[in-house]
PDB file of C-alpha atoms in Angstrom:
ATOM      1  CA  MET A 163      -3.289   0.587  -5.951  1.00 83.00           C
ATOM      2  CA  VAL A 164      -6.354   0.944  -3.922  1.00 84.00           C
ATOM      3  CA  VAL A 165      -7.345  -1.877  -1.541  1.00 81.00           C
ATOM      4  CA  ASN A 166     -11.188  -1.783  -0.842  1.00 80.00           C
ATOM      5  CA  ARG A 167     -11.954  -3.520   2.411  1.00 81.00           C
ATOM      6  CA  TRP A 168     -15.378  -4.665   2.625  1.00 82.00           C
ATOM      7  CA  HIS A 169     -17.586  -3.881   5.706  1.00 85.00           C
ATOM      8  CA  ASP A 170     -20.810  -5.596   6.590  1.00 87.00           C
ATOM      9  CA  ASN A 171     -21.906  -2.434   8.632  1.00 82.00           C
ATOM     10  CA  VAL A 172     -20.286   0.990   8.764  1.00 82.00           C
ATOM     11  CA  ALA A 173     -22.625   2.259  11.441  1.00 82.00           C
ATOM     12  CA  LEU A 174     -20.075   2.282  14.128  1.00 80.00           C
ATOM     13  CA  MET A 175     -16.477   3.561  14.173  1.00 79.00           C
ATOM     14  CA  PHE A 176     -14.727   1.217  16.918  1.00 85.00           C
ATOM     15  CA  ASN A 177     -14.175  -2.699  16.729  1.00 84.00           C
ATOM     16  CA  GLU A 178     -13.873  -2.246  12.742  1.00 83.00           C
ATOM     17  CA  GLU A 179     -12.274  -5.691  12.482  1.00 83.00           C
ATOM     18  CA  SER A 180     -15.440  -7.573  13.553  1.00 86.00           C
ATOM     19  CA  ARG A 181     -17.407  -6.099  10.526  1.00 86.00           C
ATOM     20  CA  LEU A 182     -14.858  -6.724   7.804  1.00 86.00           C
ATOM     21  CA  ASP A 183     -15.257  -9.645   5.430  1.00 86.00           C
ATOM     22  CA  PRO A 184     -12.053 -10.017   3.455  1.00 80.00           C
ATOM     23  CA  THR A 185     -13.674 -12.684   1.194  1.00 83.00           C
ATOM     24  CA  LYS A 186     -15.297  -9.559  -0.634  1.00 86.00           C
ATOM     25  CA  ASP A 187     -12.506  -7.086  -0.585  1.00 84.00           C
ATOM     26  CA  ASP A 188     -10.931  -6.209  -3.971  1.00 84.00           C
ATOM     27  CA  ILE A 189      -8.467  -4.071  -5.521  1.00 84.00           C
ATOM     28  CA  ASP A 190      -8.650  -1.031  -8.003  1.00 86.00           C
ATOM     29  CA  PHE A 191      -5.700   0.234  -9.968  1.00 87.00           C
ATOM     30  CA  VAL A 192      -5.668   3.690 -10.704  1.00 87.00           C
ATOM     31  CA  GLU A 193      -2.926   5.629 -12.665  1.00 89.00           C
ATOM     32  CA  GLY A 194      -1.360   8.347 -10.812  1.00 89.00           C
ATOM     33  CA  PHE A 195      -1.929   9.225  -7.212  1.00 91.00           C
ATOM     34  CA  VAL A 196      -5.413   9.252  -5.326  1.00 87.00           C
ATOM     35  CA  SER A 197      -4.474  10.819  -2.112  1.00 87.00           C
ATOM     36  CA  SER A 198      -1.869  12.372   0.031  1.00 90.00           C
ATOM     37  CA  TYR A 199      -2.346   9.591   2.737  1.00 90.00           C
ATOM     38  CA  PRO A 200      -0.187   6.711   1.500  1.00 92.00           C
ATOM     39  CA  SER A 201      -0.447   3.287   3.303  1.00 89.00           C
ATOM     40  CA  LEU A 202       2.497   1.734   1.658  1.00 91.00           C
ATOM     41  CA  PHE A 203       5.017   2.401  -1.082  1.00 94.00           C
ATOM     42  CA  ILE A 204       5.538  -0.367  -3.486  1.00 93.00           C
ATOM     43  CA  VAL A 205       8.380  -0.416  -5.833  1.00 94.00           C
ATOM     44  CA  LEU A 206       8.536  -2.877  -8.958  1.00 93.00           C
ATOM     45  CA  LYS A 207      10.821  -3.213 -11.602  1.00 95.00           C
ATOM     46  CA  GLN A 208       9.220  -4.044 -14.881  1.00 95.00           C
ATOM     47  CA  ASN A 209      10.232  -7.711 -14.892  1.00 97.00           C
ATOM     48  CA  GLU A 210       8.484  -8.242 -11.674  1.00 95.00           C
ATOM     49  CA  ILE A 211       5.182  -6.828 -12.513  1.00 93.00           C
ATOM     50  CA  LEU A 212       3.587 -10.214 -13.393  1.00 94.00           C
ATOM     51  CA  ASP A 213       4.968 -11.868 -10.343  1.00 92.00           C
ATOM     52  CA  PHE A 214       3.451  -9.253  -8.353  1.00 91.00           C
ATOM     53  CA  PHE A 215       0.035  -9.378  -9.963  1.00 89.00           C
ATOM     54  CA  ASN A 216       0.052 -13.144  -9.511  1.00 88.00           C
ATOM     55  CA  THR A 217       1.011 -12.946  -5.899  1.00 86.00           C
ATOM     56  CA  ILE A 218      -1.833 -10.602  -5.406  1.00 83.00           C
ATOM     57  CA  LYS A 219      -4.383 -12.564  -7.104  1.00 81.00           C
ATOM     58  CA  ASN A 220      -3.391 -15.641  -5.200  1.00 78.00           C
ATOM     59  CA  TYR A 221      -3.240 -13.817  -1.941  1.00 73.00           C
ATOM     60  CA  GLU A 222      -5.122 -15.566   0.864  1.00 71.00           C
ATOM     61  CA  ASN A 223      -3.475 -14.295   3.907  1.00 66.00           C
ATOM     62  CA  LYS A 224      -0.816 -17.200   3.626  1.00 69.00           C
ATOM     63  CA  ILE A 225       2.197 -16.686   5.413  1.00 70.00           C
ATOM     64  CA  LYS A 226       4.532 -17.324   2.480  1.00 76.00           C
ATOM     65  CA  LEU A 227       2.672 -14.875   0.207  1.00 73.00           C
ATOM     66  CA  LYS A 228       2.734 -12.339   2.791  1.00 76.00           C
ATOM     67  CA  GLU A 229       6.410 -12.516   3.073  1.00 81.00           C
ATOM     68  CA  HIS A 230       6.812 -12.409  -0.802  1.00 83.00           C
ATOM     69  CA  ILE A 231       4.683  -9.429  -1.021  1.00 82.00           C
ATOM     70  CA  ARG A 232       7.101  -7.519   1.570  1.00 86.00           C
ATOM     71  CA  ASP A 233       9.915  -7.901  -1.404  1.00 89.00           C
ATOM     72  CA  TYR A 234       8.096  -5.087  -3.212  1.00 91.00           C
ATOM     73  CA  THR A 235       7.188  -3.036  -0.301  1.00 92.00           C
ATOM     74  CA  ILE A 236       9.034  -0.239   1.275  1.00 93.00           C
ATOM     75  CA  ASN A 237       9.235  -0.780   5.074  1.00 91.00           C
ATOM     76  CA  ARG A 238       9.653   2.261   7.493  1.00 90.00           C
ATOM     77  CA  ALA A 239      12.888   0.672   8.787  1.00 89.00           C
ATOM     78  CA  ASN A 240      14.439   0.325   5.276  1.00 90.00           C
ATOM     79  CA  PRO A 241      17.511   2.848   5.342  1.00 93.00           C
ATOM     80  CA  ASN A 242      16.262   3.988   1.806  1.00 94.00           C
ATOM     81  CA  PHE A 243      12.681   4.789   3.041  1.00 96.00           C
ATOM     82  CA  TRP A 244      13.127   8.810   2.476  1.00 97.00           C
ATOM     83  CA  GLU A 245      14.729   8.454  -0.777  1.00 97.00           C
ATOM     84  CA  HIS A 246      11.593   6.378  -1.854  1.00 97.00           C
ATOM     85  CA  PHE A 247       9.594   8.980   0.119  1.00 97.00           C
ATOM     86  CA  ASP A 248      10.992  11.876  -1.875  1.00 97.00           C
ATOM     87  CA  TRP A 249      10.659  10.200  -5.245  1.00 97.00           C
ATOM     88  CA  PHE A 250       7.127   9.628  -4.814  1.00 96.00           C
ATOM     89  CA  ASP A 251       6.503  13.096  -3.396  1.00 96.00           C
ATOM     90  CA  ASN A 252       8.097  14.616  -6.428  1.00 96.00           C
ATOM     91  CA  GLU A 253       6.292  12.392  -8.832  1.00 96.00           C
ATOM     92  CA  PHE A 254       2.871  13.281  -7.060  1.00 95.00           C
ATOM     93  CA  LYS A 255       3.938  17.137  -7.334  1.00 95.00           C
ATOM     94  CA  LYS A 256       5.118  16.828 -11.112  1.00 96.00           C
ATOM     95  CA  SER A 257       1.902  14.800 -11.965  1.00 94.00           C
ATOM     96  CA  ASN A 258      -0.637  16.936 -10.246  1.00 92.00           C
ATOM     97  CA  PRO A 259       0.447  20.219  -9.021  1.00 93.00           C
ATOM     98  CA  LEU A 260      -2.927  21.661  -8.236  1.00 92.00           C
ATOM     99  CA  GLU A 261      -3.823  18.768  -5.963  1.00 90.00           C
ATOM    100  CA  TYR A 262      -0.536  18.180  -4.485  1.00 92.00           C
ATOM    101  CA  GLY A 263       0.104  18.067  -0.976  1.00 90.00           C
ATOM    102  CA  LEU A 264       2.757  16.660   1.424  1.00 90.00           C
ATOM    103  CA  PHE A 265       2.392  12.905   2.180  1.00 93.00           C
ATOM    104  CA  ASP A 266       0.716  12.358   5.344  1.00 93.00           C
ATOM    105  CA  LEU A 267       2.588   9.166   6.764  1.00 93.00           C
ATOM    106  CA  ASN A 268       0.075   8.980   9.718  1.00 91.00           C
ATOM    107  CA  ARG A 269      -1.598   5.943   7.969  1.00 86.00           C
ATOM    108  CA  TYR A 270       1.501   4.318   6.524  1.00 91.00           C
ATOM    109  CA  TYR A 271       1.838   0.873   7.483  1.00 86.00           C
ATOM    110  CA  SER A 272       2.901   0.754  11.083  1.00 76.00           C
ATOM    111  CA  ALA A 273       4.915  -2.405  11.357  1.00 68.00           C
ATOM    112  CA  THR A 274       8.407  -2.099  11.248  1.00 63.00           C
ATOM    113  CA  ILE A 275      10.722  -4.925  10.135  1.00 62.00           C
ATOM    114  CA  ASN A 276      14.461  -4.351  10.765  1.00 57.00           C
ATOM    115  CA  GLY A 277      16.695  -5.811   8.095  1.00 52.00           C
ATOM    116  CA  ASP A 278      13.853  -5.755   5.719  1.00 48.00           C
ATOM    117  CA  ASN A 279      12.609  -3.505   2.842  1.00 47.00           C
TER     118      ASN A 279
END
């Protein structure tokens, strides 16, 4: 899943928030791995896929939907974080050994929520 954030202007590196237009953001779903810089790991069961897509479709930065989407994400404070990391890393290596590289977590979602996913 790739979230494309709309920028009104990309001429400057700083103060990005002032140039974003969330009303024009969109999402692409791509099979496989796009890069080795994950922002977030998302884990779904097959019976949760429809709910996940509906949550994204209706997402308007509402607190209730923000909290619900966290049900599907792997937070850095999750005690099983490294187990999920290893799974994604192994899948990346199996699916594309020529482009495989260790995941760089410097861009991973920085907020940690103890007691959460």
